[in-house]
Amino acid sequence: MRYENLQIIITMFYKVTRIFLSLSLYFSIAAPLFGQNLILNPGFENYKTCPLNITNFGTLLEDVSLPSSSSGDYFNTCGSTDFGVPSNFKGTQKATEGSGYVGLYFYALNDYREYIQLNTSRTLREKHPYKITLQVSLAETSSLALKNMSIVLVNKKVKLPNSSALTSSRMDLQEDIKFHKVRLKADNSLANTDDWVTLTAEFDAKGFENHIIVGNFSDNINTELLNQKESILSSDFSYYFVDNLALEELPRINYEKDKIYVLERNPFEPKGYELDAEAIASVKKIFKFLKENAEVQMKITGHSDNVGQPGYNKYISSLRARAVALYLKNLGIDDNRIVWEGVGDTRPLGNGKIKEDHLSNRRVEFVMTEFKD
C-alpha cells in the first residue's frame, strides 16, 4: 500500500472516530433521566455483614437509616435461621429479586412503629412528575393487616426520638424538616401473605425531597385496618416484609397546540357518556397541563357511531364532550377556557362497516389552542 493511501485511511478513521465519540458523548449527556431508579440500595442488596441476630439494620445496610429510635429487621439468604430468606422468625417469603429484604412493624401496641429511610441519588425537581413503587408482603405471624399505605418524602435525613408513630402533626413540629406524604395504591389485598403486593403512586415533587421513609404514619386510632371485626388485643400486630423500591422521574405532560388528541379511555357504551377510571386519569393529566399553561384554552369534541338516529347520536356525543368539560371545571378550570360540542356521527374515523370502527367512533377528541378571552 502506498504511503499516500495509508495517510488518507488514517485520516478518515480519525474523523469517523471523532464523530462517533462526539455522538456517543452527546447522547450520554442528552439521555433523559426517565426510567432511572433514583433510590440508592432499593432492593437492600448492598449490605456490610449478614444478619445473624437482632441488629440495627442501619448498621448493616448501605444508604439506609432509621428515622426514629425504633429498629426493623434485615433478612438475607446468608442470614441465620431467624434472619434468613425465605424462612425467618416472622414467616416465609422469597425476595422479589436478589437475596434480601427488610421487615417492619406497621401496627403494634402503644403506637409502636418501625420505619426505614432511604437516600435518593439527587433532590427531586419541583413540579416534575414522579412514580414511586415498592412491594410488601404481610408476615404470617401478623394478626392484623392495613387497609392502605403511604410513604413520606423529606428534605433531609430524619432522626426523631422514641418509637411512636411519625404522624403529620409530629413532623410539623420539626422546624427544619419539610415533608411530603404520598398515598399508595395496592394491586392486591394488603392481607396477602403468599405473594408480594405492589404499591404505586404518581405525584408531583415539591422540589425538596431527597429521602424516602417507609412505614405507617398514623397512630393506632387513625390506622385503617382490613376486615377487622373483633376487638383488638394488646398482643395483636401488623408486620410487613418490604422490598424492591423504585423511584423514577416521568416525562412532563405536553400537548402540542392545534393538534387533535383522542381522550384515553375504553370505548363508550352505545348510549354511554360517563367517564371511566381511565378517562378520569386522562382528564386529570389534561387539568394539570391547563393549570401549568394559562395561555392555553381547550376545545372538546364528542363523537358517536352511526348506529342510531342522527339527532340522538349528536345528543349522546354532546353529553360525552360535556362530561369532560364538567370534570375539568369541577377541578378548577375556568369556563372561558373550555369550549365543547357534539358532532354525532358526522366525522367517522373509519368506513363504519366493521364493529371496531363503531367502537373507535364513540370517542372524545380535544385540541389545545391559544387562549382568547
mmCIF file of C-alpha atoms in Angstrom:
data_model
loop_
_atom_site.group_PDB
_atom_site.id
_atom_site.type_symbol
_atom_site.label_atom_id
_atom_site.label_comp_id
_atom_site.label_asym_id
_atom_site.label_seq_id
_atom_site.Cartn_x
_atom_site.Cartn_y
_atom_site.Cartn_z
ATOM 1 C CA MET A 1 0.000 0.000 0.000
ATOM 2 C CA ARG A 2 1.301 3.431 -0.921
ATOM 3 C CA TYR A 3 2.090 5.889 1.833
ATOM 4 C CA GLU A 4 -0.421 8.486 0.493
ATOM 5 C CA ASN A 5 -3.281 5.967 0.591
ATOM 6 C CA LEU A 6 -2.338 4.922 4.119
ATOM 7 C CA GLN A 7 -2.434 8.544 5.246
ATOM 8 C CA ILE A 8 -5.920 9.006 3.730
ATOM 9 C CA ILE A 9 -7.224 5.888 5.522
ATOM 10 C CA ILE A 10 -5.764 7.001 8.855
ATOM 11 C CA THR A 11 -7.254 10.491 8.438
ATOM 12 C CA MET A 12 -10.720 9.075 7.590
ATOM 13 C CA PHE A 13 -10.568 6.683 10.542
ATOM 14 C CA TYR A 14 -9.637 9.559 12.827
ATOM 15 C CA LYS A 15 -12.554 11.701 11.604
ATOM 16 C CA VAL A 16 -15.080 8.859 11.858
ATOM 17 C CA THR A 17 -13.815 8.001 15.340
ATOM 18 C CA ARG A 18 -14.158 11.642 16.425
ATOM 19 C CA ILE A 19 -17.704 11.814 15.052
ATOM 20 C CA PHE A 20 -18.644 8.543 16.775
ATOM 21 C CA LEU A 21 -17.187 9.657 20.088
ATOM 22 C CA SER A 22 -18.851 13.055 19.803
ATOM 23 C CA LEU A 23 -22.229 11.440 19.121
ATOM 24 C CA SER A 24 -21.734 8.977 21.963
ATOM 25 C CA LEU A 25 -20.899 11.808 24.334
ATOM 26 C CA TYR A 26 -23.893 13.819 23.114
ATOM 27 C CA PHE A 27 -26.362 11.008 23.648
ATOM 28 C CA SER A 28 -24.893 10.131 27.045
ATOM 29 C CA ILE A 29 -25.335 13.748 28.133
ATOM 30 C CA ALA A 30 -28.685 14.293 26.445
ATOM 31 C CA ALA A 31 -30.158 10.954 27.505
ATOM 32 C CA PRO A 32 -33.278 11.552 29.608
ATOM 33 C CA LEU A 33 -33.368 10.615 33.247
ATOM 34 C CA PHE A 34 -36.706 8.893 32.735
ATOM 35 C CA GLY A 35 -36.734 5.275 33.839
ATOM 36 C CA GLN A 36 -33.702 5.550 36.126
ATOM 37 C CA ASN A 37 -34.247 4.362 39.696
ATOM 38 C CA LEU A 38 -33.323 7.293 41.933
ATOM 39 C CA ILE A 39 -33.321 5.266 45.162
ATOM 40 C CA LEU A 40 -29.965 4.076 46.432
ATOM 41 C CA ASN A 41 -29.870 0.419 47.514
ATOM 42 C CA PRO A 42 -33.549 -0.086 46.539
ATOM 43 C CA GLY A 43 -33.541 -3.879 46.982
ATOM 44 C CA PHE A 44 -31.392 -3.963 50.142
ATOM 45 C CA GLU A 45 -28.713 -5.962 48.371
ATOM 46 C CA ASN A 46 -25.782 -3.772 49.443
ATOM 47 C CA TYR A 47 -25.043 -4.931 52.991
ATOM 48 C CA LYS A 48 -21.970 -4.799 55.215
ATOM 49 C CA THR A 49 -22.480 -8.041 57.119
ATOM 50 C CA CYS A 50 -25.013 -10.865 57.105
ATOM 51 C CA PRO A 51 -27.886 -10.586 59.620
ATOM 52 C CA LEU A 52 -27.275 -13.069 62.409
ATOM 53 C CA ASN A 53 -29.279 -11.598 65.297
ATOM 54 C CA ILE A 54 -31.345 -8.558 66.256
ATOM 55 C CA THR A 55 -29.224 -5.704 64.952
ATOM 56 C CA ASN A 56 -29.993 -2.153 63.891
ATOM 57 C CA PHE A 57 -30.200 -2.588 60.117
ATOM 58 C CA GLY A 58 -28.923 0.945 59.748
ATOM 59 C CA THR A 59 -25.526 -0.540 60.585
ATOM 60 C CA LEU A 60 -25.988 -3.480 58.212
ATOM 61 C CA LEU A 61 -27.168 -1.756 55.030
ATOM 62 C CA GLU A 62 -25.640 0.873 52.765
ATOM 63 C CA ASP A 63 -27.614 4.117 52.206
ATOM 64 C CA VAL A 64 -30.285 3.063 54.701
ATOM 65 C CA SER A 65 -31.048 4.665 58.067
ATOM 66 C CA LEU A 66 -33.644 4.782 60.834
ATOM 67 C CA PRO A 67 -35.762 7.955 61.212
ATOM 68 C CA SER A 68 -36.778 7.102 64.802
ATOM 69 C CA SER A 69 -35.339 5.234 67.777
ATOM 70 C CA SER A 70 -37.120 2.000 66.819
ATOM 71 C CA SER A 71 -35.453 -0.616 64.641
ATOM 72 C CA GLY A 72 -36.636 -3.014 61.971
ATOM 73 C CA ASP A 73 -35.172 -6.311 60.812
ATOM 74 C CA TYR A 74 -32.970 -7.278 57.874
ATOM 75 C CA PHE A 75 -33.359 -10.707 56.275
ATOM 76 C CA ASN A 76 -30.983 -12.301 53.788
ATOM 77 C CA THR A 77 -30.238 -15.733 52.351
ATOM 78 C CA CYS A 78 -26.868 -15.543 54.121
ATOM 79 C CA GLY A 79 -28.505 -14.813 57.473
ATOM 80 C CA SER A 80 -29.061 -17.066 60.467
ATOM 81 C CA THR A 81 -32.134 -19.250 60.888
ATOM 82 C CA ASP A 82 -34.113 -16.403 62.454
ATOM 83 C CA PHE A 83 -32.991 -13.841 59.873
ATOM 84 C CA GLY A 84 -32.795 -15.951 56.736
ATOM 85 C CA VAL A 85 -34.618 -15.912 53.390
ATOM 86 C CA PRO A 86 -37.031 -17.389 52.569
ATOM 87 C CA SER A 87 -37.690 -18.642 56.134
ATOM 88 C CA ASN A 88 -37.201 -16.496 59.257
ATOM 89 C CA PHE A 89 -38.722 -15.842 62.663
ATOM 90 C CA LYS A 90 -41.596 -13.792 61.160
ATOM 91 C CA GLY A 91 -42.659 -16.140 58.376
ATOM 92 C CA THR A 92 -41.673 -17.400 54.948
ATOM 93 C CA GLN A 93 -41.200 -15.284 51.857
ATOM 94 C CA LYS A 94 -38.765 -15.245 48.949
ATOM 95 C CA ALA A 95 -37.090 -11.987 47.989
ATOM 96 C CA THR A 96 -38.702 -10.300 44.973
ATOM 97 C CA GLU A 97 -35.240 -10.372 43.414
ATOM 98 C CA GLY A 98 -31.778 -10.795 44.845
ATOM 99 C CA SER A 99 -31.251 -12.159 48.336
ATOM 100 C CA GLY A 100 -32.567 -9.709 50.931
ATOM 101 C CA TYR A 101 -35.459 -7.606 52.236
ATOM 102 C CA VAL A 102 -36.433 -5.783 55.428
ATOM 103 C CA GLY A 103 -39.258 -6.228 57.924
ATOM 104 C CA LEU A 104 -41.161 -3.537 59.848
ATOM 105 C CA TYR A 105 -43.929 -3.270 62.444
ATOM 106 C CA PHE A 106 -46.666 -1.172 60.820
ATOM 107 C CA TYR A 107 -49.031 -1.523 63.803
ATOM 108 C CA ALA A 108 -48.364 -2.529 67.410
ATOM 109 C CA LEU A 109 -49.308 -1.732 70.999
ATOM 110 C CA ASN A 110 -48.956 1.892 72.189
ATOM 111 C CA ASP A 111 -48.456 3.243 68.663
ATOM 112 C CA TYR A 112 -45.104 1.473 68.328
ATOM 113 C CA ARG A 113 -43.835 1.849 64.756
ATOM 114 C CA GLU A 114 -40.783 0.853 62.749
ATOM 115 C CA TYR A 115 -39.579 2.750 59.688
ATOM 116 C CA ILE A 116 -36.897 2.574 57.059
ATOM 117 C CA GLN A 117 -35.320 5.651 55.469
ATOM 118 C CA LEU A 118 -33.594 5.513 52.090
ATOM 119 C CA ASN A 119 -31.444 8.042 50.253
ATOM 120 C CA THR A 120 -32.141 9.294 46.745
ATOM 121 C CA SER A 121 -29.374 9.932 44.239
ATOM 122 C CA ARG A 122 -30.463 13.558 43.848
ATOM 123 C CA THR A 123 -33.057 16.043 45.066
ATOM 124 C CA LEU A 124 -36.310 15.792 43.139
ATOM 125 C CA ARG A 125 -37.183 18.577 40.725
ATOM 126 C CA GLU A 126 -40.005 20.928 41.641
ATOM 127 C CA LYS A 127 -43.304 20.381 39.793
ATOM 128 C CA HIS A 128 -41.901 17.405 37.892
ATOM 129 C CA PRO A 129 -43.903 14.150 37.903
ATOM 130 C CA TYR A 130 -42.502 11.037 39.587
ATOM 131 C CA LYS A 131 -43.600 7.465 40.141
ATOM 132 C CA ILE A 132 -42.862 5.507 43.321
ATOM 133 C CA THR A 133 -43.163 1.709 43.513
ATOM 134 C CA LEU A 134 -42.479 -0.772 46.304
ATOM 135 C CA GLN A 135 -43.529 -4.259 47.281
ATOM 136 C CA VAL A 136 -44.789 -5.550 50.614
ATOM 137 C CA SER A 137 -45.909 -8.895 51.978
ATOM 138 C CA LEU A 138 -47.728 -9.436 55.277
ATOM 139 C CA ALA A 139 -45.763 -11.760 57.564
ATOM 140 C CA GLU A 140 -47.620 -14.931 58.578
ATOM 141 C CA THR A 141 -47.228 -14.166 62.266
ATOM 142 C CA SER A 142 -49.286 -10.965 61.889
ATOM 143 C CA SER A 143 -52.826 -10.875 63.252
ATOM 144 C CA LEU A 144 -53.730 -7.535 61.616
ATOM 145 C CA ALA A 145 -53.476 -6.098 58.096
ATOM 146 C CA LEU A 146 -53.576 -2.484 56.974
ATOM 147 C CA LYS A 147 -56.202 -1.209 54.540
ATOM 148 C CA ASN A 148 -53.877 1.284 52.872
ATOM 149 C CA MET A 149 -50.310 2.615 52.998
ATOM 150 C CA SER A 150 -48.359 5.803 52.304
ATOM 151 C CA ILE A 151 -44.755 6.927 52.020
ATOM 152 C CA VAL A 152 -43.239 10.209 53.178
ATOM 153 C CA LEU A 153 -40.544 12.130 51.315
ATOM 154 C CA VAL A 154 -38.396 14.567 53.308
ATOM 155 C CA ASN A 155 -35.775 17.232 52.667
ATOM 156 C CA LYS A 156 -33.068 15.717 54.880
ATOM 157 C CA LYS A 157 -32.226 12.638 56.895
ATOM 158 C CA VAL A 158 -34.655 12.455 59.815
ATOM 159 C CA LYS A 159 -33.802 11.164 63.286
ATOM 160 C CA LEU A 160 -36.521 11.681 65.898
ATOM 161 C CA PRO A 161 -36.519 10.325 69.459
ATOM 162 C CA ASN A 162 -38.752 7.478 70.739
ATOM 163 C CA SER A 163 -40.595 4.840 68.734
ATOM 164 C CA SER A 164 -44.028 6.482 68.377
ATOM 165 C CA ALA A 165 -45.780 6.929 65.054
ATOM 166 C CA LEU A 166 -44.342 9.620 62.779
ATOM 167 C CA THR A 167 -47.671 11.368 62.307
ATOM 168 C CA SER A 168 -48.088 14.542 60.270
ATOM 169 C CA SER A 169 -48.673 16.560 63.441
ATOM 170 C CA ARG A 170 -45.446 15.248 64.904
ATOM 171 C CA MET A 171 -43.496 16.033 61.747
ATOM 172 C CA ASP A 172 -44.994 19.532 61.670
ATOM 173 C CA LEU A 173 -43.322 20.307 64.986
ATOM 174 C CA GLN A 174 -39.864 19.871 63.446
ATOM 175 C CA GLU A 175 -38.826 23.327 62.210
ATOM 176 C CA ASP A 176 -36.074 22.176 59.866
ATOM 177 C CA ILE A 177 -37.965 19.255 58.302
ATOM 178 C CA LYS A 178 -40.128 19.538 55.209
ATOM 179 C CA PHE A 179 -42.200 16.507 54.336
ATOM 180 C CA HIS A 180 -44.430 15.330 51.513
ATOM 181 C CA LYS A 181 -46.834 12.472 52.198
ATOM 182 C CA VAL A 182 -47.929 10.350 49.226
ATOM 183 C CA ARG A 183 -50.745 7.807 49.387
ATOM 184 C CA LEU A 184 -50.044 4.483 47.666
ATOM 185 C CA LYS A 185 -52.355 2.274 45.639
ATOM 186 C CA ALA A 186 -52.131 -1.514 46.052
ATOM 187 C CA ASP A 187 -52.633 -4.059 43.263
ATOM 188 C CA ASN A 188 -53.890 -6.672 45.736
ATOM 189 C CA SER A 189 -55.109 -7.062 49.301
ATOM 190 C CA LEU A 190 -52.596 -5.970 51.950
ATOM 191 C CA ALA A 191 -53.627 -9.073 53.888
ATOM 192 C CA ASN A 192 -51.791 -11.230 51.339
ATOM 193 C CA THR A 193 -49.125 -13.404 52.974
ATOM 194 C CA ASP A 194 -48.428 -15.678 49.989
ATOM 195 C CA ASP A 195 -47.252 -13.160 47.419
ATOM 196 C CA TRP A 196 -45.760 -9.696 47.190
ATOM 197 C CA VAL A 197 -48.218 -6.832 46.793
ATOM 198 C CA THR A 198 -47.113 -3.945 44.571
ATOM 199 C CA LEU A 199 -47.806 -0.408 45.795
ATOM 200 C CA THR A 200 -47.557 2.538 43.410
ATOM 201 C CA ALA A 201 -48.219 6.267 43.269
ATOM 202 C CA GLU A 202 -47.598 9.128 40.875
ATOM 203 C CA PHE A 203 -47.004 12.597 42.289
ATOM 204 C CA ASP A 204 -45.524 15.991 41.538
ATOM 205 C CA ALA A 205 -42.407 16.805 43.544
ATOM 206 C CA LYS A 206 -42.262 19.944 45.669
ATOM 207 C CA GLY A 207 -38.550 20.346 44.985
ATOM 208 C CA PHE A 208 -37.001 19.486 48.357
ATOM 209 C CA GLU A 209 -37.339 15.701 48.528
ATOM 210 C CA ASN A 210 -34.108 13.692 48.864
ATOM 211 C CA HIS A 211 -35.006 10.919 51.351
ATOM 212 C CA ILE A 212 -37.908 8.444 51.458
ATOM 213 C CA ILE A 213 -39.431 6.980 54.617
ATOM 214 C CA VAL A 214 -41.481 3.770 54.516
ATOM 215 C CA GLY A 215 -43.871 2.777 57.307
ATOM 216 C CA ASN A 216 -47.250 3.631 58.859
ATOM 217 C CA PHE A 217 -47.660 7.347 59.568
ATOM 218 C CA SER A 218 -50.912 7.117 61.542
ATOM 219 C CA ASP A 219 -51.405 6.267 65.204
ATOM 220 C CA ASN A 220 -53.474 3.236 66.188
ATOM 221 C CA ILE A 221 -56.749 5.148 66.423
ATOM 222 C CA ASN A 222 -56.412 6.577 62.908
ATOM 223 C CA THR A 223 -54.978 3.475 61.212
ATOM 224 C CA GLU A 224 -57.490 1.810 58.896
ATOM 225 C CA LEU A 225 -57.333 -1.945 59.308
ATOM 226 C CA LEU A 226 -58.561 -4.513 56.814
ATOM 227 C CA ASN A 227 -61.561 -6.702 57.727
ATOM 228 C CA GLN A 228 -61.174 -6.015 61.428
ATOM 229 C CA LYS A 229 -64.353 -7.262 63.158
ATOM 230 C CA GLU A 230 -63.331 -8.213 66.680
ATOM 231 C CA SER A 231 -61.771 -6.023 69.344
ATOM 232 C CA ILE A 232 -58.018 -5.670 69.070
ATOM 233 C CA LEU A 233 -55.897 -7.355 71.726
ATOM 234 C CA SER A 234 -52.697 -5.892 73.154
ATOM 235 C CA SER A 235 -50.783 -8.750 71.527
ATOM 236 C CA ASP A 236 -52.094 -8.025 68.022
ATOM 237 C CA PHE A 237 -49.736 -6.502 65.486
ATOM 238 C CA SER A 238 -49.127 -5.972 61.775
ATOM 239 C CA TYR A 239 -45.671 -6.769 60.414
ATOM 240 C CA TYR A 240 -44.704 -6.439 56.741
ATOM 241 C CA PHE A 241 -41.745 -7.510 54.672
ATOM 242 C CA VAL A 242 -40.630 -4.674 52.344
ATOM 243 C CA ASP A 243 -38.563 -4.977 49.177
ATOM 244 C CA ASN A 244 -37.778 -3.611 45.720
ATOM 245 C CA LEU A 245 -38.368 0.137 45.889
ATOM 246 C CA ALA A 246 -38.210 2.257 42.751
ATOM 247 C CA LEU A 247 -38.490 5.996 42.190
ATOM 248 C CA GLU A 248 -38.371 7.339 38.644
ATOM 249 C CA GLU A 249 -38.994 10.678 37.028
ATOM 250 C CA LEU A 250 -41.785 10.709 34.442
ATOM 251 C CA PRO A 251 -41.865 12.864 31.321
ATOM 252 C CA ARG A 252 -43.815 16.079 31.790
ATOM 253 C CA ILE A 253 -47.247 16.173 30.209
ATOM 254 C CA ASN A 254 -47.305 18.166 26.996
ATOM 255 C CA TYR A 255 -49.918 18.730 24.329
ATOM 256 C CA GLU A 256 -48.957 20.471 21.095
ATOM 257 C CA LYS A 257 -51.177 23.375 20.092
ATOM 258 C CA ASP A 258 -53.674 22.853 17.252
ATOM 259 C CA LYS A 259 -53.123 19.092 17.240
ATOM 260 C CA ILE A 260 -56.060 16.691 17.670
ATOM 261 C CA TYR A 261 -55.817 14.246 20.591
ATOM 262 C CA VAL A 262 -58.204 11.420 21.491
ATOM 263 C CA LEU A 263 -59.124 11.061 25.162
ATOM 264 C CA GLU A 264 -57.567 7.893 26.588
ATOM 265 C CA ARG A 265 -60.313 5.539 27.738
ATOM 266 C CA ASN A 266 -62.196 2.386 26.805
ATOM 267 C CA PRO A 267 -64.803 2.913 24.064
ATOM 268 C CA PHE A 268 -68.088 4.377 25.317
ATOM 269 C CA GLU A 269 -71.125 2.158 25.512
ATOM 270 C CA PRO A 270 -73.568 2.870 22.642
ATOM 271 C CA LYS A 271 -75.641 5.172 24.876
ATOM 272 C CA GLY A 272 -72.924 5.904 27.401
ATOM 273 C CA TYR A 273 -71.294 9.209 28.232
ATOM 274 C CA GLU A 274 -69.910 8.797 31.765
ATOM 275 C CA LEU A 275 -66.139 8.793 32.284
ATOM 276 C CA ASP A 276 -64.482 5.542 33.328
ATOM 277 C CA ALA A 277 -61.368 5.296 35.518
ATOM 278 C CA GLU A 278 -59.016 5.527 32.532
ATOM 279 C CA ALA A 279 -60.834 8.599 31.213
ATOM 280 C CA ILE A 280 -60.717 10.297 34.619
ATOM 281 C CA ALA A 281 -56.969 9.697 34.796
ATOM 282 C CA SER A 282 -56.642 11.241 31.321
ATOM 283 C CA VAL A 283 -58.720 14.274 32.285
ATOM 284 C CA LYS A 284 -56.562 14.807 35.370
ATOM 285 C CA LYS A 285 -53.491 14.918 33.119
ATOM 286 C CA ILE A 286 -55.241 17.483 30.933
ATOM 287 C CA PHE A 287 -56.138 19.519 34.018
ATOM 288 C CA LYS A 288 -52.528 19.555 35.107
ATOM 289 C CA PHE A 289 -51.429 20.779 31.674
ATOM 290 C CA LEU A 290 -54.082 23.520 31.605
ATOM 291 C CA LYS A 291 -53.164 24.598 35.121
ATOM 292 C CA GLU A 292 -49.493 24.964 34.168
ATOM 293 C CA ASN A 293 -50.231 26.673 30.828
ATOM 294 C CA ALA A 294 -52.541 29.604 31.465
ATOM 295 C CA GLU A 295 -52.190 30.842 27.872
ATOM 296 C CA VAL A 296 -53.974 27.754 26.502
ATOM 297 C CA GLN A 297 -57.644 27.004 26.077
ATOM 298 C CA MET A 298 -59.228 23.709 25.083
ATOM 299 C CA LYS A 299 -61.858 22.639 22.577
ATOM 300 C CA ILE A 300 -63.594 19.315 23.275
ATOM 301 C CA THR A 301 -65.492 17.420 20.587
ATOM 302 C CA GLY A 302 -67.707 14.424 21.268
ATOM 303 C CA HIS A 303 -68.343 11.755 18.608
ATOM 304 C CA SER A 304 -70.664 8.786 18.166
ATOM 305 C CA ASP A 305 -71.068 5.847 15.801
ATOM 306 C CA ASN A 306 -73.781 5.788 13.113
ATOM 307 C CA VAL A 307 -75.952 3.061 14.621
ATOM 308 C CA GLY A 308 -78.756 5.321 15.928
ATOM 309 C CA GLN A 309 -80.682 8.267 14.554
ATOM 310 C CA PRO A 310 -78.549 11.315 13.661
ATOM 311 C CA GLY A 311 -80.301 13.576 16.141
ATOM 312 C CA TYR A 312 -79.854 11.136 19.018
ATOM 313 C CA ASN A 313 -76.232 10.474 18.047
ATOM 314 C CA LYS A 314 -75.479 14.186 18.215
ATOM 315 C CA TYR A 315 -77.163 14.359 21.627
ATOM 316 C CA ILE A 316 -75.066 11.484 23.014
ATOM 317 C CA SER A 317 -71.864 12.918 21.552
ATOM 318 C CA SER A 318 -72.641 16.255 23.214
ATOM 319 C CA LEU A 319 -73.044 14.551 26.574
ATOM 320 C CA ARG A 320 -69.643 12.903 26.141
ATOM 321 C CA ALA A 321 -67.916 16.223 25.468
ATOM 322 C CA ARG A 322 -69.878 17.878 28.283
ATOM 323 C CA ALA A 323 -68.778 15.199 30.777
ATOM 324 C CA VAL A 324 -65.117 16.040 30.129
ATOM 325 C CA ALA A 325 -65.779 19.797 30.309
ATOM 326 C CA LEU A 326 -67.666 19.497 33.610
ATOM 327 C CA TYR A 327 -64.946 17.375 35.178
ATOM 328 C CA LEU A 328 -62.310 19.959 34.244
ATOM 329 C CA LYS A 329 -64.473 22.786 35.582
ATOM 330 C CA ASN A 330 -65.012 20.920 38.850
ATOM 331 C CA LEU A 331 -61.246 20.539 39.155
ATOM 332 C CA GLY A 332 -60.866 24.313 38.856
ATOM 333 C CA ILE A 333 -60.528 25.279 35.168
ATOM 334 C CA ASP A 334 -62.454 28.461 34.277
ATOM 335 C CA ASP A 335 -65.445 28.204 31.948
ATOM 336 C CA ASN A 336 -63.941 30.617 29.450
ATOM 337 C CA ARG A 337 -61.010 28.269 28.828
ATOM 338 C CA ILE A 338 -63.179 25.339 27.718
ATOM 339 C CA VAL A 339 -65.308 25.044 24.581
ATOM 340 C CA TRP A 340 -67.240 21.855 23.856
ATOM 341 C CA GLU A 341 -69.611 20.439 21.241
ATOM 342 C CA GLY A 342 -71.031 17.170 19.941
ATOM 343 C CA VAL A 343 -70.914 16.318 16.242
ATOM 344 C CA GLY A 344 -72.620 12.931 16.319
ATOM 345 C CA ASP A 345 -71.518 10.537 13.579
ATOM 346 C CA THR A 346 -70.509 13.207 11.049
ATOM 347 C CA ARG A 347 -66.760 12.675 11.425
ATOM 348 C CA PRO A 348 -66.084 8.898 11.466
ATOM 349 C CA LEU A 349 -62.561 7.570 11.780
ATOM 350 C CA GLY A 350 -63.146 4.504 9.614
ATOM 351 C CA ASN A 351 -65.600 3.372 6.963
ATOM 352 C CA GLY A 352 -68.222 2.373 9.547
ATOM 353 C CA LYS A 353 -68.636 -1.151 8.157
ATOM 354 C CA ILE A 354 -66.947 -3.159 10.912
ATOM 355 C CA LYS A 355 -67.509 -3.336 14.629
ATOM 356 C CA GLU A 356 -64.083 -1.926 15.527
ATOM 357 C CA ASP A 357 -64.860 1.276 13.634
ATOM 358 C CA HIS A 358 -68.117 1.671 15.545
ATOM 359 C CA LEU A 359 -66.185 1.416 18.824
ATOM 360 C CA SER A 360 -63.467 3.870 17.831
ATOM 361 C CA ASN A 361 -66.057 6.404 16.666
ATOM 362 C CA ARG A 362 -67.572 6.518 20.150
ATOM 363 C CA ARG A 363 -64.839 8.857 21.373
ATOM 364 C CA VAL A 364 -63.926 12.321 22.617
ATOM 365 C CA GLU A 365 -61.307 14.470 20.912
ATOM 366 C CA PHE A 366 -59.662 17.638 22.158
ATOM 367 C CA VAL A 367 -57.427 20.380 20.794
ATOM 368 C CA MET A 368 -55.288 22.921 22.677
ATOM 369 C CA THR A 369 -55.324 26.416 21.194
ATOM 370 C CA GLU A 370 -54.187 29.945 22.081
ATOM 371 C CA PHE A 371 -56.371 31.453 24.788
ATOM 372 C CA LYS A 372 -58.777 34.109 23.523
ATOM 373 C CA ASP A 373 -60.671 35.967 26.225
#
